[in-house]
mmCIF file of C-alpha atoms in Angstrom:
data_model
loop_
_atom_site.group_PDB
_atom_site.id
_atom_site.type_symbol
_atom_site.label_atom_id
_atom_site.label_comp_id
_atom_site.label_asym_id
_atom_site.label_seq_id
_atom_site.Cartn_x
_atom_site.Cartn_y
_atom_site.Cartn_z
ATOM 1 C CA MET A 1 -0.035 -0.178 -0.050
ATOM 2 C CA LYS A 2 1.564 3.268 -0.611
ATOM 3 C CA PHE A 3 2.362 6.247 1.148
ATOM 4 C CA SER A 4 4.701 9.030 -0.063
ATOM 5 C CA VAL A 5 4.930 12.559 -0.148
ATOM 6 C CA THR A 6 6.067 14.542 -2.913
ATOM 7 C CA ILE A 7 7.540 17.878 -2.589
ATOM 8 C CA LEU A 8 6.289 20.652 -4.924
ATOM 9 C CA GLY A 9 7.678 23.699 -3.469
ATOM 10 C CA SER A 10 10.107 24.603 -0.638
ATOM 11 C CA SER A 11 10.962 27.951 -0.547
ATOM 12 C CA ALA A 12 10.209 30.557 1.969
ATOM 13 C CA GLY A 13 7.867 33.689 1.742
ATOM 14 C CA VAL A 14 8.769 34.365 -1.965
ATOM 15 C CA PRO A 15 9.430 31.727 -5.036
ATOM 16 C CA THR A 16 13.232 31.615 -6.456
ATOM 17 C CA LEU A 17 14.023 29.992 -9.976
ATOM 18 C CA SER A 18 15.096 26.669 -7.909
ATOM 19 C CA ARG A 19 12.109 26.800 -5.722
ATOM 20 C CA SER A 20 8.447 26.829 -5.615
ATOM 21 C CA LEU A 21 5.893 27.864 -2.530
ATOM 22 C CA PRO A 22 4.975 25.494 -0.293
ATOM 23 C CA ALA A 23 2.510 22.861 -1.412
ATOM 24 C CA GLN A 24 2.988 18.958 -0.959
ATOM 25 C CA VAL A 25 0.989 16.190 -2.199
ATOM 26 C CA VAL A 26 0.426 12.710 -0.111
ATOM 27 C CA GLN A 27 -0.306 9.606 -1.616
ATOM 28 C CA PHE A 28 -1.682 6.619 0.339
ATOM 29 C CA ASN A 29 -3.168 4.051 -1.450
ATOM 30 C CA GLU A 30 -4.793 5.541 -4.739
ATOM 31 C CA ARG A 31 -5.883 8.695 -2.353
ATOM 32 C CA LEU A 32 -4.013 12.126 -3.000
ATOM 33 C CA PHE A 33 -4.538 14.723 -0.627
ATOM 34 C CA LEU A 34 -2.570 18.278 -1.223
ATOM 35 C CA ILE A 35 -1.100 20.049 1.679
ATOM 36 C CA ASP A 36 -0.649 23.941 1.493
ATOM 37 C CA CYS A 37 -1.330 25.579 -2.333
ATOM 38 C CA GLY A 38 1.345 28.583 -2.523
ATOM 39 C CA GLU A 39 1.512 30.414 -5.927
ATOM 40 C CA GLY A 40 2.421 28.521 -8.775
ATOM 41 C CA THR A 41 1.349 24.787 -7.359
ATOM 42 C CA GLN A 42 -0.545 23.997 -10.279
ATOM 43 C CA VAL A 43 2.243 24.715 -12.517
ATOM 44 C CA GLN A 44 4.493 22.190 -10.113
ATOM 45 C CA MET A 45 1.814 19.498 -10.296
ATOM 46 C CA GLN A 46 2.383 19.517 -14.125
ATOM 47 C CA LYS A 47 5.912 19.241 -13.883
ATOM 48 C CA PHE A 48 6.291 16.315 -11.486
ATOM 49 C CA GLY A 49 3.294 14.290 -13.090
ATOM 50 C CA ILE A 50 0.614 14.960 -10.274
ATOM 51 C CA LYS A 51 -3.183 14.692 -11.785
ATOM 52 C CA PRO A 52 -5.481 17.375 -9.996
ATOM 53 C CA HIS A 53 -8.381 15.474 -10.843
ATOM 54 C CA ARG A 54 -7.024 12.755 -8.526
ATOM 55 C CA ILE A 55 -6.975 15.266 -5.708
ATOM 56 C CA SER A 56 -9.803 14.641 -2.756
ATOM 57 C CA HIS A 57 -8.380 16.478 -0.080
ATOM 58 C CA ILE A 58 -6.854 19.941 0.597
ATOM 59 C CA PHE A 59 -5.574 21.289 3.647
ATOM 60 C CA ILE A 60 -4.241 24.483 4.335
ATOM 61 C CA SER A 61 -2.340 25.198 7.257
ATOM 62 C CA HIS A 62 -2.700 29.143 7.325
ATOM 63 C CA LEU A 63 -3.310 32.000 5.628
ATOM 64 C CA HIS A 64 0.092 33.560 5.129
ATOM 65 C CA GLY A 65 -0.132 34.540 1.378
ATOM 66 C CA ASP A 66 2.891 31.745 0.499
ATOM 67 C CA HIS A 67 0.789 28.983 1.770
ATOM 68 C CA TYR A 68 -2.576 29.227 -0.104
ATOM 69 C CA LEU A 69 -2.349 32.225 -2.672
ATOM 70 C CA GLY A 70 -2.197 29.329 -5.122
ATOM 71 C CA LEU A 71 -5.646 27.683 -4.367
ATOM 72 C CA ALA A 72 -8.222 30.057 -6.632
ATOM 73 C CA GLY A 73 -6.037 29.176 -9.579
ATOM 74 C CA LEU A 74 -5.931 25.767 -8.993
ATOM 75 C CA LEU A 75 -9.757 25.182 -8.288
ATOM 76 C CA SER A 76 -10.392 27.508 -11.280
ATOM 77 C CA SER A 77 -8.486 25.419 -13.762
ATOM 78 C CA MET A 78 -10.051 22.254 -11.905
ATOM 79 C CA ASN A 79 -13.380 23.910 -12.949
ATOM 80 C CA LEU A 80 -12.374 24.898 -16.687
ATOM 81 C CA GLN A 81 -11.023 21.370 -17.164
ATOM 82 C CA GLY A 82 -14.612 19.754 -15.991
ATOM 83 C CA ARG A 83 -14.095 18.247 -12.989
ATOM 84 C CA THR A 84 -17.465 16.950 -11.612
ATOM 85 C CA GLN A 85 -16.067 14.902 -8.172
ATOM 86 C CA PRO A 86 -16.666 16.541 -5.159
ATOM 87 C CA LEU A 87 -13.796 18.180 -3.332
ATOM 88 C CA SER A 88 -13.082 18.513 0.613
ATOM 89 C CA LEU A 89 -11.139 21.743 1.419
ATOM 90 C CA PHE A 90 -10.085 21.587 5.477
ATOM 91 C CA ALA A 91 -8.473 25.238 6.594
ATOM 92 C CA PRO A 92 -9.075 28.269 8.984
ATOM 93 C CA TYR A 93 -12.460 29.377 9.111
ATOM 94 C CA SER A 94 -11.913 32.918 6.979
ATOM 95 C CA LEU A 95 -10.586 31.364 4.148
ATOM 96 C CA ALA A 96 -14.059 30.598 2.724
ATOM 97 C CA GLU A 97 -14.887 34.261 2.870
ATOM 98 C CA VAL A 98 -11.723 34.657 0.588
ATOM 99 C CA LEU A 99 -12.711 32.212 -1.731
ATOM 100 C CA THR A 100 -16.336 33.555 -1.962
ATOM 101 C CA LEU A 101 -15.132 36.942 -2.475
ATOM 102 C CA GLN A 102 -12.557 35.778 -5.668
ATOM 103 C CA PHE A 103 -14.968 33.811 -7.132
ATOM 104 C CA ARG A 104 -17.864 36.030 -7.408
ATOM 105 C CA SER A 105 -15.035 38.708 -8.607
ATOM 106 C CA MET A 106 -14.215 36.550 -11.160
ATOM 107 C CA GLY A 107 -17.391 35.460 -12.330
ATOM 108 C CA VAL A 108 -16.631 31.967 -11.528
ATOM 109 C CA VAL A 109 -19.539 28.786 -10.896
ATOM 110 C CA LEU A 110 -17.772 25.895 -9.635
ATOM 111 C CA ARG A 111 -19.652 22.903 -11.019
ATOM 112 C CA PHE A 112 -18.391 20.464 -8.505
ATOM 113 C CA PRO A 113 -19.137 20.230 -4.777
ATOM 114 C CA LEU A 114 -16.330 22.019 -2.542
ATOM 115 C CA HIS A 115 -17.012 21.155 0.859
ATOM 116 C CA PHE A 116 -15.107 23.458 3.304
ATOM 117 C CA PHE A 117 -14.150 22.396 6.673
ATOM 118 C CA PRO A 118 -13.112 24.938 9.011
ATOM 119 C CA LEU A 119 -9.911 23.650 10.587
ATOM 120 C CA PRO A 120 -10.106 23.525 14.563
ATOM 121 C CA MET A 121 -6.769 25.905 15.286
ATOM 122 C CA GLU A 122 -6.535 26.441 18.865
ATOM 123 C CA GLN A 123 -6.418 22.685 19.676
ATOM 124 C CA PRO A 124 -5.697 19.083 18.377
ATOM 125 C CA ALA A 125 -8.518 17.174 16.318
ATOM 126 C CA VAL A 126 -9.109 14.492 13.990
ATOM 127 C CA ILE A 127 -10.366 15.787 10.712
ATOM 128 C CA PHE A 128 -10.639 12.928 8.357
ATOM 129 C CA GLU A 129 -10.931 9.439 9.041
ATOM 130 C CA ASP A 130 -11.932 6.376 6.535
ATOM 131 C CA ASP A 131 -11.221 2.730 7.085
ATOM 132 C CA LEU A 132 -7.057 2.968 6.430
ATOM 133 C CA LEU A 133 -6.077 6.369 7.604
ATOM 134 C CA LEU A 134 -6.625 8.809 10.218
ATOM 135 C CA VAL A 135 -6.063 12.591 9.605
ATOM 136 C CA ARG A 136 -5.030 15.091 12.707
ATOM 137 C CA CYS A 137 -4.283 18.725 12.907
ATOM 138 C CA PHE A 138 -2.715 20.253 15.778
ATOM 139 C CA PRO A 139 -1.930 23.904 16.501
ATOM 140 C CA LEU A 140 1.930 25.332 15.834
ATOM 141 C CA VAL A 141 3.167 28.859 16.972
ATOM 142 C CA HIS A 142 2.945 31.372 14.238
ATOM 143 C CA LEU A 143 2.364 34.917 13.634
ATOM 144 C CA LEU A 144 -0.972 33.715 12.244
ATOM 145 C CA PRO A 145 -3.151 30.701 13.814
ATOM 146 C CA THR A 146 -1.369 27.722 12.257
ATOM 147 C CA VAL A 147 -1.953 24.019 12.556
ATOM 148 C CA GLY A 148 0.512 21.006 10.874
ATOM 149 C CA PHE A 149 -1.307 18.274 10.282
ATOM 150 C CA LEU A 150 -0.256 14.021 11.022
ATOM 151 C CA PHE A 151 -1.249 11.430 8.512
ATOM 152 C CA GLN A 152 -1.644 8.136 10.599
ATOM 153 C CA GLU A 153 -2.115 4.562 8.983
ATOM 154 C CA LYS A 154 -4.538 2.593 11.183
ATOM 155 C CA PRO A 155 -3.452 -0.872 12.249
ATOM 156 C CA ARG A 156 -3.795 -3.248 9.112
ATOM 157 C CA GLU A 157 -4.756 -6.867 9.245
ATOM 158 C CA ARG A 158 -2.723 -10.330 9.860
ATOM 159 C CA ASN A 159 -1.352 -11.938 6.937
ATOM 160 C CA LEU A 160 -2.844 -15.635 6.162
ATOM 161 C CA ILE A 161 -0.368 -17.996 5.654
ATOM 162 C CA LYS A 162 -2.253 -20.100 3.322
ATOM 163 C CA GLU A 163 -0.451 -23.164 3.589
ATOM 164 C CA ARG A 164 -1.955 -24.025 6.802
ATOM 165 C CA LEU A 165 -5.381 -23.367 6.192
ATOM 166 C CA PRO A 166 -7.836 -25.364 4.658
ATOM 167 C CA LYS A 167 -9.039 -24.098 0.857
ATOM 168 C CA ASP A 168 -12.348 -24.044 2.025
ATOM 169 C CA MET A 169 -12.656 -22.359 4.941
ATOM 170 C CA PRO A 170 -15.516 -19.812 4.803
ATOM 171 C CA PHE A 171 -14.422 -16.257 4.375
ATOM 172 C CA ALA A 172 -15.770 -15.055 7.462
ATOM 173 C CA LEU A 173 -13.767 -17.674 9.248
ATOM 174 C CA LEU A 174 -10.970 -15.871 7.311
ATOM 175 C CA LYS A 175 -11.371 -12.589 8.220
ATOM 176 C CA ALA A 176 -11.838 -13.260 11.922
ATOM 177 C CA LEU A 177 -8.254 -14.822 11.601
ATOM 178 C CA LYS A 178 -7.189 -11.958 10.063
ATOM 179 C CA ARG A 179 -8.475 -9.695 12.905
ATOM 180 C CA GLY A 180 -6.637 -12.181 15.263
ATOM 181 C CA GLU A 181 -9.711 -14.101 16.384
ATOM 182 C CA ASN A 182 -9.243 -17.941 16.663
ATOM 183 C CA VAL A 183 -11.614 -20.016 14.980
ATOM 184 C CA THR A 184 -13.107 -23.263 14.718
ATOM 185 C CA TRP A 185 -13.857 -25.005 11.590
ATOM 186 C CA GLN A 186 -14.363 -28.848 11.332
ATOM 187 C CA ASP A 187 -13.874 -29.821 14.656
ATOM 188 C CA THR A 188 -10.387 -28.068 14.290
ATOM 189 C CA PHE A 189 -9.107 -25.405 16.282
ATOM 190 C CA TYR A 190 -7.231 -22.586 14.623
ATOM 191 C CA HIS A 191 -4.887 -20.306 16.707
ATOM 192 C CA ALA A 192 -4.550 -17.165 15.004
ATOM 193 C CA GLU A 193 -1.080 -16.466 15.876
ATOM 194 C CA GLU A 194 0.013 -19.659 14.297
ATOM 195 C CA VAL A 195 -1.903 -19.691 11.001
ATOM 196 C CA THR A 196 -0.669 -15.783 10.183
ATOM 197 C CA LEU A 197 1.792 -13.048 10.129
ATOM 198 C CA PRO A 198 1.659 -10.013 11.887
ATOM 199 C CA PRO A 199 1.033 -7.160 9.816
ATOM 200 C CA PRO A 200 2.918 -4.150 9.172
ATOM 201 C CA LEU A 201 3.669 -1.626 11.759
ATOM 202 C CA PRO A 202 0.926 1.315 10.591
ATOM 203 C CA ARG A 203 3.264 3.944 9.108
ATOM 204 C CA SER A 204 2.864 7.905 9.637
ATOM 205 C CA TYR A 205 3.667 11.362 8.260
ATOM 206 C CA ALA A 206 3.884 14.905 9.879
ATOM 207 C CA TYR A 207 3.761 17.878 8.324
ATOM 208 C CA CYS A 208 5.034 20.935 10.841
ATOM 209 C CA SER A 209 4.324 23.995 8.768
ATOM 210 C CA ASP A 210 5.521 27.598 9.700
ATOM 211 C CA THR A 211 6.099 27.900 13.412
ATOM 212 C CA LEU A 212 8.734 28.691 16.099
ATOM 213 C CA TYR A 213 10.399 25.783 17.818
ATOM 214 C CA HIS A 214 7.730 23.924 19.913
ATOM 215 C CA GLU A 215 8.949 20.924 22.243
ATOM 216 C CA PRO A 216 5.719 19.963 23.400
ATOM 217 C CA LEU A 217 4.919 18.927 19.859
ATOM 218 C CA ALA A 218 7.421 16.286 20.535
ATOM 219 C CA LYS A 219 5.205 14.164 22.561
ATOM 220 C CA ASP A 220 2.127 14.254 19.886
ATOM 221 C CA LEU A 221 4.318 13.379 17.076
ATOM 222 C CA GLN A 222 6.513 10.220 19.046
ATOM 223 C CA GLY A 223 7.743 7.644 16.732
ATOM 224 C CA VAL A 224 6.778 9.356 13.515
ATOM 225 C CA ASN A 225 8.328 7.926 10.218
ATOM 226 C CA LEU A 226 8.639 10.631 8.715
ATOM 227 C CA LEU A 227 8.503 14.044 9.882
ATOM 228 C CA TYR A 228 8.335 17.102 7.555
ATOM 229 C CA HIS A 229 9.889 20.465 9.643
ATOM 230 C CA GLU A 230 10.322 24.008 8.290
ATOM 231 C CA ALA A 231 13.924 25.577 8.827
ATOM 232 C CA THR A 232 13.466 28.846 7.294
ATOM 233 C CA PHE A 233 16.842 29.766 8.750
ATOM 234 C CA GLN A 234 20.154 28.625 10.133
ATOM 235 C CA GLU A 235 20.984 29.152 13.973
ATOM 236 C CA ALA A 236 23.049 32.124 13.370
ATOM 237 C CA LEU A 237 19.740 34.148 12.701
ATOM 238 C CA ALA A 238 18.261 32.520 15.361
ATOM 239 C CA ASP A 239 17.010 35.823 16.637
ATOM 240 C CA HIS A 240 15.559 36.670 13.510
ATOM 241 C CA ALA A 241 13.639 33.293 13.735
ATOM 242 C CA LEU A 242 12.368 34.166 16.919
ATOM 243 C CA LYS A 243 10.673 37.832 15.884
ATOM 244 C CA THR A 244 9.324 35.983 12.654
ATOM 245 C CA THR A 245 8.205 32.877 14.385
ATOM 246 C CA HIS A 246 9.780 30.703 12.266
ATOM 247 C CA SER A 247 12.694 27.616 13.079
ATOM 248 C CA THR A 248 16.043 27.072 12.899
ATOM 249 C CA ALA A 249 17.653 24.281 11.163
ATOM 250 C CA ARG A 250 18.764 22.932 14.066
ATOM 251 C CA GLN A 251 15.410 23.484 16.118
ATOM 252 C CA ALA A 252 13.832 21.253 13.483
ATOM 253 C CA ALA A 253 16.339 18.281 14.409
ATOM 254 C CA MET A 254 16.322 18.987 18.164
ATOM 255 C CA LEU A 255 12.520 18.277 17.846
ATOM 256 C CA ALA A 256 12.993 15.207 15.422
ATOM 257 C CA LEU A 257 15.076 14.598 18.267
ATOM 258 C CA LYS A 258 12.914 14.685 20.988
ATOM 259 C CA ALA A 259 10.093 13.182 19.184
ATOM 260 C CA GLN A 260 12.015 9.806 18.259
ATOM 261 C CA ALA A 261 11.378 10.108 14.220
ATOM 262 C CA LYS A 262 12.581 7.923 12.513
ATOM 263 C CA LYS A 263 13.414 10.254 9.748
ATOM 264 C CA LEU A 264 13.218 14.352 9.327
ATOM 265 C CA ILE A 265 12.907 16.255 6.027
ATOM 266 C CA ILE A 266 13.596 19.851 6.205
ATOM 267 C CA GLY A 267 12.466 22.600 3.777
ATOM 268 C CA HIS A 268 10.843 26.655 3.547
ATOM 269 C CA PHE A 269 14.096 27.500 3.097
ATOM 270 C CA SER A 270 14.393 31.097 3.145
ATOM 271 C CA ALA A 271 15.126 32.921 -0.572
ATOM 272 C CA ARG A 272 18.755 34.025 1.311
ATOM 273 C CA TYR A 273 20.106 30.757 0.842
ATOM 274 C CA LYS A 274 21.042 30.026 -2.593
ATOM 275 C CA ASP A 275 22.856 26.988 -1.137
ATOM 276 C CA VAL A 276 20.970 25.200 1.680
ATOM 277 C CA SER A 277 23.804 22.508 2.514
ATOM 278 C CA PRO A 278 25.294 24.541 5.232
ATOM 279 C CA LEU A 279 21.307 23.902 7.027
ATOM 280 C CA LEU A 280 21.583 20.489 6.297
ATOM 281 C CA THR A 281 25.012 20.293 7.949
ATOM 282 C CA GLU A 282 23.545 21.972 10.958
ATOM 283 C CA ALA A 283 20.250 19.814 11.312
ATOM 284 C CA ARG A 284 22.482 16.772 11.097
ATOM 285 C CA ALA A 285 24.904 17.702 13.677
ATOM 286 C CA VAL A 286 21.836 17.029 15.849
ATOM 287 C CA PHE A 287 19.671 14.265 14.029
ATOM 288 C CA LEU A 288 22.161 12.431 11.281
ATOM 289 C CA ALA A 289 18.643 11.360 9.630
ATOM 290 C CA THR A 290 17.968 14.418 8.015
ATOM 291 C CA GLU A 291 17.327 15.462 4.718
ATOM 292 C CA ALA A 292 17.111 19.023 2.685
ATOM 293 C CA VAL A 293 14.011 18.975 0.452
ATOM 294 C CA GLU A 294 14.144 19.694 -3.433
ATOM 295 C CA ASP A 295 11.087 20.703 -5.487
ATOM 296 C CA GLY A 296 10.102 17.420 -7.220
ATOM 297 C CA ALA A 297 11.324 14.995 -4.296
ATOM 298 C CA VAL A 298 9.731 11.872 -3.188
ATOM 299 C CA PHE A 299 10.019 10.233 -0.208
ATOM 300 C CA GLU A 300 8.563 7.084 0.100
ATOM 301 C CA ILE A 301 7.181 6.392 3.877
ATOM 302 C CA ALA A 302 8.186 3.157 4.798
#
């Protein structure tokens, strides 16, 4: 079951020639989820082979322009291209008014259902759930109300060892074994642990958008498989990071270390850095399993 993250944009504030503004696509199984939508996101989708019509949910972390100003254009393009399937949008409450005004001014009437879900910005909450996946939001510390997102795979069923089972066992009993339940069939007792294999451990991905270093997050993100954390500045600019409510590369690594993350990816780099290798070196000095993202990079969550 595929679980991956594609980086569409990794710059902070303004785009550069090599880095677009914040946007990511999470693929879970056959679903595509868009996180943030900076200006130019739909161009990046074309560049990196993301089909907009496959996106079913969009999550906007906060209303600084570099994180959402590409949204009206993306929705308008979906409309022009004949989209009919519903789209769910999770965002700060006032974005609904912004989009309504933009579409009214442009004379755009969406021909597909756009379901708007205002995010709870002050406390953690489950905002999406199906049989396989759960998505939570959690508050961050920034100039505007801002949230991060945690994608958590639900525990999967056990795997049957077919060689240890009769071919004619009813499907209902097989399902019970996959759930870890013991069963009896034709006077034979089958112990689930003897005829099945444990499922893979559930996987998770956390997206920490613009934020100050906030140590309490480590508790909520314990053991996350892949952690994205903004790293706008080097530690030499820690005072500026504090003033603008951003994090340094070192601080991002400190959070990954305290959260016991399996892997850290850093992004949202200030446009002042033509070369981000010093930020990567700074982070790796604290948390070795760190990568600096590039636009178009794909990270598999295993």
